[in-house]
Each structure stands twice: as C-alpha cells, then as structure tokens.
C-alpha cells in the first residue's frame, strides 16, 4: 500500500474503507470482510452513528491497533470551546481507542476556530496523531490558517473526475496539506462509471471502470476510501497498484467537464443543525 507523508511527519495510507450511510449492523457485517481483504485505513464520523461498531470490528480483528489508520469527524454541535475537549474524549470512548490517527472537523459551520484550538490541544496530548478539516472552502480554510499553531494535515472534500479540485489543491500546495476525496466514485453514479473514457481504459488495462477511476485518484495523490458492501468490490478497489495510466490518459480524465455532485452551502443546512445524540448506537 502506498502511503503519503503528511506535513507533521506522520504517514497516511492512500486507500481505505469508507463507512458513510452504513448502519452499525452493516458495519458489523462488512467491516470484518474489508479488514480480511486487507483494508487497514477506515473512515468514520460521529454523524455516521456507527463508531461503536467500527471500534468493535477493529478490536475483534485481533490485528494490532498500530496497523490501523482510523479517522473520525466531529459535527459543529461539538465545536464550542466549552465542549470540544470532552467531545474528542467521547469520540475515543465510543470507538474504544486510546488515540485516533486522524480527526477532522466535519462541517464548516459554528465555532470552528475554537474547535481547532481544541484539536491542537488533543494532538499535543497524544489523543490525536493528526488533525484536519472537511468541507472547508478557501475562505473558511483561511480563517483556520489565521488562528492555527498547527497547519491542518488533511482536507477532506468531494473529489472525483467531475470535481478534480485542482484550483484548491494548487492554492494549498505550499502548506503540504494532503487531500482526501469523498464521493471518489461519484457515490456509485452509473453515468460516471460508464463514461466512454473509463470503459475504453478499463478494456485496455483489463480492469473495471471503478478501478480506472481509483487509479486516477492515486496518480492525482488523492487519499480515497470508497465505500462498498460487496466483497468483490472491496478486493477490486485494492487491486489498483499493478498498472499506471499514461500522462495522456490522465490529461483526458482531467479534461472531463467539472460538475460537482454537492455544493457545500455557506450557511449550515438543516441536517447539520439537527441535534445529534451519539450515545444512541450500539
Ligand atoms: N466528509 C464528508 O462530508 C463526506 C461525505 C461523503 C462521503 N464521505 C466519506 O467518503 C466515503 C466514500 O464516499 P461514498 O461512500 O459516499 O461514495 P463512493 O465511495 O464514491 O461510492 C460508493 C458507491 O460506489 C459503489 N462501488 C464501490 N466500489 C465499486 C466498484 N468497484 N465497482 C462498482 N461500484 C462500486 C458502491 O456500491 P456497492 O456497495 O454495490 O459496491 C456504493 O454505491 C464515505 O463512505 C465516507 O467515509 C465523507
């Protein structure tokens, strides 16, 4: 597995397993399959309501904790200066872990600058190995950079061939921020997976179109964690390190018209404002 060096010196595996929209029961069924297939990098979040099940699968795998790279994320209800420290502790408690490899502020709303200071404290205390942001645009990222003693290690945003984020990556390049791409396969969008450029390259390399898109991500240096409940897809998604797209092929993919799947609103949408009681999971 390829890893990237983050700006704090820690390493992050290029490919992982995402758990968005997976119930605890689905995690209990499919995460052990993913771990058996070879996944060691797992992406979850407070708001996925499946951290207890994620932690249980990790512990019950019998594989040493340090072989895993585990990410979670906090929602804005947890950002206030008075709650951020205890919310980080509660996240670790739900997962049953002593430390997280990466914790992100999931949404760019509310008291995110205060939260960043709490993230920095938790990193200094060894509870978090690395820290980052998700769904922050340039202006909001700049607000974090203005107060930060620790530059974020990671920015997790939508990235796929329809939203390659080249402008954002260019802007942040001097900071050494690693980019993680959510919706790496367009959330399974068939129209993306069946684009002629991908079917043609799939034929040429004897791979699936999903594998071609994931290979594009690797060559773009995007960290991705496609979500799948299908063991064959789990194996396919890891099997992308034995071929390489040419510069011309990368350029063809990068010429795909840009059309993001989701526009992050400036103000918090209703689903973010809804009260979340993360104790309601098992
Ligand atoms: N920070 C954020 O705000 C945010 C937002 C969204 C997602 N995320 C993270 O990013 C992860 C990935 O995003 P996502 O789950 O929404 O979308 P995704 O990974 O782009 O797409 C998942 C879909 O692709 C299909 N798929 C996976 N592998 C495939 C393959 N080899 N061939 C064909 N189809 C395949 C899956 O179906 P099958 O189950 O049938 O394989 C599933 O329907 C999430 O799980 C989560 O960890 C973060």
Short mmCIF file of C-alpha atoms and ligand atoms in Angstrom, two decimals:
data_model
loop_
_atom_site.label_atom_id
_atom_site.label_comp_id
_atom_site.label_asym_id
_atom_site.label_seq_id
_atom_site.Cartn_x
_atom_site.Cartn_y
_atom_site.Cartn_z
CA UNK A 1 0.00 0.00 0.00
CA UNK A 2 1.29 3.44 -0.96
CA UNK A 3 1.38 5.97 1.89
CA UNK A 4 1.79 9.74 1.82
CA UNK A 5 3.83 11.74 4.30
CA UNK A 6 1.73 14.43 5.98
CA UNK A 7 3.08 17.86 6.99
CA UNK A 8 3.51 16.65 10.61
CA UNK A 9 5.71 13.72 9.54
CA UNK A 10 3.03 11.05 10.03
CA UNK A 11 2.04 8.72 7.17
CA UNK A 12 -1.41 8.12 5.74
CA UNK A 13 -2.32 5.11 3.54
CA UNK A 14 -3.55 6.14 0.08
CA UNK A 15 -6.56 3.85 0.12
CA UNK A 16 -9.07 3.00 2.80
CA UNK A 17 -12.62 1.88 3.50
CA UNK A 18 -15.43 4.45 3.92
CA UNK A 19 -18.45 3.85 6.15
CA UNK A 20 -20.85 6.68 5.25
CA UNK A 21 -24.51 5.56 5.34
CA UNK A 22 -23.55 2.20 6.86
CA UNK A 23 -25.66 1.18 9.83
CA UNK A 24 -23.96 -0.45 12.81
CA UNK A 25 -25.33 -3.79 11.60
CA UNK A 26 -23.82 -3.24 8.13
CA UNK A 27 -20.50 -2.27 9.69
CA UNK A 28 -20.59 -5.40 11.87
CA UNK A 29 -21.16 -7.49 8.74
CA UNK A 30 -18.92 -5.78 6.20
CA UNK A 31 -16.02 -4.16 8.05
CA UNK A 32 -14.59 -7.57 9.08
CA UNK A 33 -14.79 -8.58 5.39
CA UNK A 34 -12.95 -5.41 4.43
CA UNK A 35 -10.28 -5.98 7.09
CA UNK A 36 -9.88 -9.57 5.87
CA UNK A 37 -9.49 -8.23 2.31
CA UNK A 38 -6.58 -6.09 3.54
CA UNK A 39 -8.05 -2.69 4.47
CA UNK A 40 -6.31 -1.01 7.39
CA UNK A 41 -7.45 2.59 6.83
CA UNK A 42 -11.03 3.24 7.96
CA UNK A 43 -13.04 6.45 7.68
CA UNK A 44 -15.99 7.07 10.02
CA UNK A 45 -17.60 10.08 11.74
CA UNK A 46 -19.66 10.95 14.80
CA UNK A 47 -22.56 11.69 12.46
CA UNK A 48 -22.44 8.23 10.85
CA UNK A 49 -23.70 6.76 14.17
CA UNK A 50 -21.55 3.67 13.65
CA UNK A 51 -18.36 4.41 15.63
CA UNK A 52 -19.13 1.81 18.32
CA UNK A 53 -19.42 -0.89 15.63
CA UNK A 54 -16.28 0.35 13.85
CA UNK A 55 -14.26 0.18 17.06
CA UNK A 56 -15.60 -3.27 17.87
CA UNK A 57 -14.64 -4.65 14.44
CA UNK A 58 -11.13 -3.23 14.80
CA UNK A 59 -10.64 -4.74 18.27
CA UNK A 60 -12.16 -8.09 17.34
CA UNK A 61 -9.94 -8.38 14.24
CA UNK A 62 -7.06 -9.32 16.54
CA UNK A 63 -4.79 -7.14 14.39
CA UNK A 64 -2.58 -4.76 16.42
CA UNK A 65 -4.08 -1.27 16.77
CA UNK A 66 -0.98 0.39 15.31
CA UNK A 67 -1.52 -1.38 11.98
CA UNK A 68 -4.77 0.57 11.51
CA UNK A 69 -5.24 4.16 10.41
CA UNK A 70 -8.56 5.31 11.89
CA UNK A 71 -10.27 8.60 11.08
CA UNK A 72 -13.34 10.13 12.65
CA UNK A 73 -15.01 13.54 12.39
CA UNK A 74 -16.79 15.98 14.69
CA UNK A 75 -20.02 17.84 13.85
CA UNK A 76 -20.48 21.56 14.72
CA UNK A 77 -22.51 20.78 17.87
CA UNK A 78 -19.19 19.58 19.32
CA UNK A 79 -17.11 22.63 18.37
CA UNK A 80 -17.67 25.07 21.27
CA UNK A 81 -14.68 25.91 23.46
CA UNK A 82 -16.61 24.51 26.46
CA UNK A 83 -17.35 21.13 24.87
CA UNK A 84 -14.62 20.37 22.33
CA UNK A 85 -12.27 18.60 24.77
CA UNK A 86 -14.97 16.31 26.16
CA UNK A 87 -16.40 15.64 22.68
CA UNK A 88 -12.99 14.42 21.48
CA UNK A 89 -12.77 12.18 24.56
CA UNK A 90 -16.31 10.88 23.91
CA UNK A 91 -15.34 10.03 20.31
CA UNK A 92 -12.39 7.97 21.53
CA UNK A 93 -14.61 6.31 24.11
CA UNK A 94 -17.25 5.29 21.54
CA UNK A 95 -14.53 3.83 19.32
CA UNK A 96 -12.84 2.18 22.31
CA UNK A 97 -9.48 3.58 21.17
CA UNK A 98 -6.73 5.41 23.06
CA UNK A 99 -5.93 7.61 20.08
CA UNK A 100 -7.18 8.46 16.60
CA UNK A 101 -4.83 8.60 13.63
CA UNK A 102 -6.84 11.50 12.25
CA UNK A 103 -9.74 13.62 13.48
CA UNK A 104 -11.47 16.13 11.22
CA UNK A 105 -13.89 18.99 11.75
CA UNK A 106 -16.61 17.56 9.51
CA UNK A 107 -18.54 20.71 8.58
CA UNK A 108 -17.50 24.37 8.20
CA UNK A 109 -20.14 25.92 10.49
CA UNK A 110 -20.31 27.26 14.02
CA UNK A 111 -17.34 27.66 16.36
CA UNK A 112 -14.77 26.02 14.11
CA UNK A 113 -11.86 28.28 15.05
CA UNK A 114 -12.40 27.48 18.76
CA UNK A 115 -12.67 23.82 17.85
CA UNK A 116 -9.37 23.98 16.01
CA UNK A 117 -7.62 25.08 19.21
CA UNK A 118 -9.14 22.05 20.97
CA UNK A 119 -7.91 19.80 18.16
CA UNK A 120 -4.43 21.24 18.61
CA UNK A 121 -4.57 20.56 22.37
CA UNK A 122 -5.66 16.96 21.78
CA UNK A 123 -2.86 16.46 19.25
CA UNK A 124 -0.32 17.81 21.74
CA UNK A 125 -1.75 15.44 24.37
CA UNK A 126 -1.29 12.44 22.05
CA UNK A 127 -5.01 11.69 21.73
CA UNK A 128 -4.94 12.62 18.04
CA UNK A 129 -1.98 11.78 15.82
CA UNK A 130 -3.04 14.17 13.03
CA UNK A 131 -5.83 16.72 12.57
CA UNK A 132 -7.69 18.19 9.65
CA UNK A 133 -10.81 19.66 8.13
CA UNK A 134 -13.63 18.57 5.86
CA UNK A 135 -15.81 20.58 3.50
CA UNK A 136 -13.99 23.86 4.19
CA UNK A 137 -13.74 26.24 1.24
CA UNK A 138 -10.85 28.60 0.67
CA UNK A 139 -12.23 31.49 2.76
CA UNK A 140 -13.07 29.30 5.76
CA UNK A 141 -9.79 27.40 5.46
CA UNK A 142 -8.00 30.75 5.59
CA UNK A 143 -9.80 31.56 8.87
CA UNK A 144 -8.38 28.35 10.33
CA UNK A 145 -4.90 29.11 8.98
CA UNK A 146 -5.12 32.57 10.59
CA UNK A 147 -5.56 31.10 14.10
CA UNK A 148 -3.65 27.86 13.68
CA UNK A 149 -0.49 26.96 15.54
CA UNK A 150 -0.71 23.62 13.72
CA UNK A 151 -1.44 23.72 9.99
CA UNK A 152 -4.09 21.10 9.11
CA UNK A 153 -2.61 17.85 7.89
CA UNK A 154 -5.62 16.92 5.77
CA UNK A 155 -8.53 18.47 3.88
CA UNK A 156 -11.32 16.01 3.04
CA UNK A 157 -13.61 17.34 0.30
CA UNK A 158 -15.54 15.99 -2.66
CA UNK A 159 -13.05 14.81 -5.28
CA UNK A 160 -13.77 12.69 -8.35
CA UNK A 161 -13.22 13.13 -12.09
CA UNK A 162 -16.20 15.54 -12.20
CA UNK A 163 -14.74 17.63 -9.38
CA UNK A 164 -10.97 17.32 -9.51
CA UNK A 165 -10.35 20.26 -7.13
CA UNK A 166 -7.23 21.33 -9.00
CA UNK A 167 -7.65 25.00 -8.05
CA UNK A 168 -7.99 24.23 -4.32
CA UNK A 169 -5.04 21.86 -4.46
CA UNK A 170 -2.87 24.44 -6.16
CA UNK A 171 -3.80 27.09 -3.56
CA UNK A 172 -2.98 24.80 -0.62
CA UNK A 173 0.14 23.20 -2.12
CA UNK A 174 2.57 25.41 -0.12
CA UNK A 175 1.01 24.15 3.13
CA UNK A 176 1.64 20.48 2.36
CA UNK A 177 -1.98 19.55 3.08
CA UNK A 178 -2.96 16.01 1.99
CA UNK A 179 -6.24 15.88 0.07
CA UNK A 180 -8.78 13.21 0.80
CA UNK A 181 -11.58 12.76 -1.73
CA UNK A 182 -15.11 11.87 -0.74
CA UNK A 183 -17.52 10.54 -3.39
CA UNK A 184 -14.38 9.12 -5.09
CA UNK A 185 -16.64 7.04 -7.37
CA UNK A 186 -19.32 9.73 -7.60
CA UNK A 187 -21.26 7.89 -4.85
CA UNK A 188 -21.62 4.99 -7.30
CA UNK A 189 -23.07 7.16 -10.10
CA UNK A 190 -23.50 4.85 -13.11
CA UNK A 191 -23.26 7.79 -15.53
CA UNK A 192 -19.74 8.43 -14.22
CA UNK A 193 -18.72 4.77 -14.05
CA UNK A 194 -19.89 4.23 -17.64
CA UNK A 195 -18.25 7.25 -19.29
CA UNK A 196 -16.56 6.15 -22.55
CA UNK A 197 -13.11 7.25 -21.40
CA UNK A 198 -13.36 4.84 -18.46
CA UNK A 199 -14.84 1.93 -20.43
CA UNK A 200 -12.07 2.32 -23.02
CA UNK A 201 -9.29 2.40 -20.41
CA UNK A 202 -10.89 -0.47 -18.48
CA UNK A 203 -10.71 -2.56 -21.66
CA UNK A 204 -7.09 -1.57 -22.31
CA UNK A 205 -5.85 -2.44 -18.80
CA UNK A 206 -8.17 -5.38 -18.08
CA UNK A 207 -9.66 -3.54 -15.10
CA UNK A 208 -13.13 -2.28 -14.15
CA UNK A 209 -14.10 1.35 -14.72
CA UNK A 210 -14.14 1.85 -10.92
CA UNK A 211 -10.53 0.65 -10.78
CA UNK A 212 -9.55 3.11 -13.52
CA UNK A 213 -11.12 5.97 -11.54
CA UNK A 214 -9.39 4.85 -8.33
CA UNK A 215 -6.08 4.61 -10.19
CA UNK A 216 -6.64 8.20 -11.40
CA UNK A 217 -7.08 9.22 -7.74
CA UNK A 218 -3.81 7.54 -6.77
CA UNK A 219 -1.93 9.30 -9.56
CA UNK A 220 -3.55 12.60 -8.50
CA UNK A 221 -2.25 11.82 -4.97
CA UNK A 222 -5.77 11.85 -3.54
CA UNK A 223 -6.37 9.67 -0.50
CA UNK A 224 -9.67 7.82 -1.03
CA UNK A 225 -11.83 5.34 0.88
CA UNK A 226 -14.54 4.05 -1.46
CA UNK A 227 -17.49 2.55 0.34
CA UNK A 228 -18.78 -0.85 -0.66
CA UNK A 229 -20.78 -3.66 0.92
CA UNK A 230 -19.68 -6.00 -1.86
CA UNK A 231 -16.63 -8.20 -1.08
CA UNK A 232 -15.71 -8.44 -4.80
CA UNK A 233 -15.67 -4.63 -5.00
CA UNK A 234 -13.59 -4.49 -1.79
CA UNK A 235 -10.94 -6.64 -3.45
CA UNK A 236 -11.16 -4.77 -6.79
CA UNK A 237 -10.76 -1.40 -5.10
CA UNK A 238 -7.47 -2.51 -3.53
CA UNK A 239 -6.20 -4.04 -6.76
CA UNK A 240 -5.10 -0.85 -8.49
CA UNK A 241 -1.36 -0.81 -7.87
CA UNK A 242 -0.20 -3.03 -10.75
CA UNK A 243 -0.78 -0.63 -13.64
CA UNK A 244 -0.25 3.03 -14.43
CA UNK A 245 -2.24 5.50 -16.53
CA UNK A 246 -0.15 7.46 -19.03
CA UNK A 247 0.16 11.24 -18.89
CA UNK A 248 -2.14 11.48 -21.92
CA UNK A 249 -4.75 9.30 -20.23
CA UNK A 250 -4.55 11.38 -17.05
CA UNK A 251 -4.99 14.52 -19.19
CA UNK A 252 -8.07 13.05 -20.89
CA UNK A 253 -9.64 12.31 -17.50
CA UNK A 254 -8.69 15.76 -16.25
CA UNK A 255 -10.46 17.29 -19.29
CA UNK A 256 -13.85 15.91 -18.14
CA UNK A 257 -16.23 18.85 -17.62
CA UNK A 258 -16.38 19.81 -13.96
CA UNK A 259 -19.76 19.39 -12.32
CA UNK A 260 -19.65 18.77 -8.53
CA UNK A 261 -22.23 16.39 -7.07
CA UNK A 262 -22.75 18.58 -3.99
CA UNK A 263 -22.28 22.28 -3.37
CA UNK A 264 -21.35 22.91 0.27
CA UNK A 265 -23.72 25.73 1.37
CA UNK A 266 -22.29 28.83 3.05
CA UNK A 267 -24.78 28.53 5.91
CA UNK A 268 -25.40 25.33 7.85
CA UNK A 269 -28.10 23.18 6.22
CA UNK A 270 -30.85 21.61 8.34
CA UNK A 271 -29.20 18.19 8.57
CA UNK A 272 -26.16 19.74 10.20
CA UNK A 273 -28.23 21.73 12.70
CA UNK A 274 -30.28 18.72 13.84
CA UNK A 275 -29.37 17.69 17.36
CA UNK A 276 -27.26 14.55 17.36
CA UNK A 277 -27.18 12.19 20.32
CA UNK A 278 -24.31 9.89 19.51
CA UNK A 279 -24.96 7.69 22.55
CA UNK A 280 -27.90 6.21 20.62
CA UNK A 281 -25.93 3.49 18.86
CA UNK A 282 -24.77 0.01 19.70
N1 LIG B 1 -16.59 14.37 4.70
C1 LIG B 1 -17.75 14.26 4.13
O1 LIG B 1 -18.59 15.16 4.18
C2 LIG B 1 -18.06 13.00 3.37
C3 LIG B 1 -19.16 12.96 2.51
C4 LIG B 1 -19.40 11.78 1.81
C5 LIG B 1 -18.56 10.69 1.98
N2 LIG B 1 -17.50 10.74 2.84
C6 LIG B 1 -16.58 9.58 3.04
O2 LIG B 1 -16.18 9.11 1.76
C7 LIG B 1 -16.52 7.73 1.63
C8 LIG B 1 -16.82 7.39 0.19
O3 LIG B 1 -17.94 8.13 -0.27
P1 LIG B 1 -19.33 7.44 -0.64
O4 LIG B 1 -19.44 6.20 0.13
O5 LIG B 1 -20.42 8.40 -0.42
O6 LIG B 1 -19.25 7.24 -2.20
P2 LIG B 1 -18.29 6.38 -3.18
O7 LIG B 1 -17.28 5.62 -2.42
O8 LIG B 1 -17.88 7.31 -4.26
O9 LIG B 1 -19.34 5.38 -3.84
C9 LIG B 1 -19.92 4.32 -3.13
C10 LIG B 1 -20.77 3.55 -4.13
O10 LIG B 1 -19.93 3.02 -5.14
C11 LIG B 1 -20.19 1.64 -5.32
N3 LIG B 1 -18.92 0.96 -5.55
C12 LIG B 1 -17.87 0.84 -4.71
N4 LIG B 1 -16.88 0.14 -5.29
C13 LIG B 1 -17.32 -0.20 -6.52
C14 LIG B 1 -16.75 -0.92 -7.59
N5 LIG B 1 -15.53 -1.46 -7.51
N6 LIG B 1 -17.48 -1.08 -8.73
C15 LIG B 1 -18.71 -0.54 -8.82
N7 LIG B 1 -19.32 0.16 -7.85
C16 LIG B 1 -18.62 0.33 -6.69
C17 LIG B 1 -20.84 1.16 -4.03
O11 LIG B 1 -21.79 0.16 -4.29
P3 LIG B 1 -21.59 -1.37 -3.77
O12 LIG B 1 -21.81 -1.35 -2.28
O13 LIG B 1 -22.61 -2.10 -4.53
O14 LIG B 1 -20.18 -1.76 -4.14
C18 LIG B 1 -21.53 2.42 -3.50
O15 LIG B 1 -22.85 2.50 -4.00
C19 LIG B 1 -17.70 7.58 2.59
O16 LIG B 1 -18.01 6.23 2.89
C20 LIG B 1 -17.24 8.40 3.76
O17 LIG B 1 -16.30 7.65 4.53
C21 LIG B 1 -17.24 11.88 3.53
#
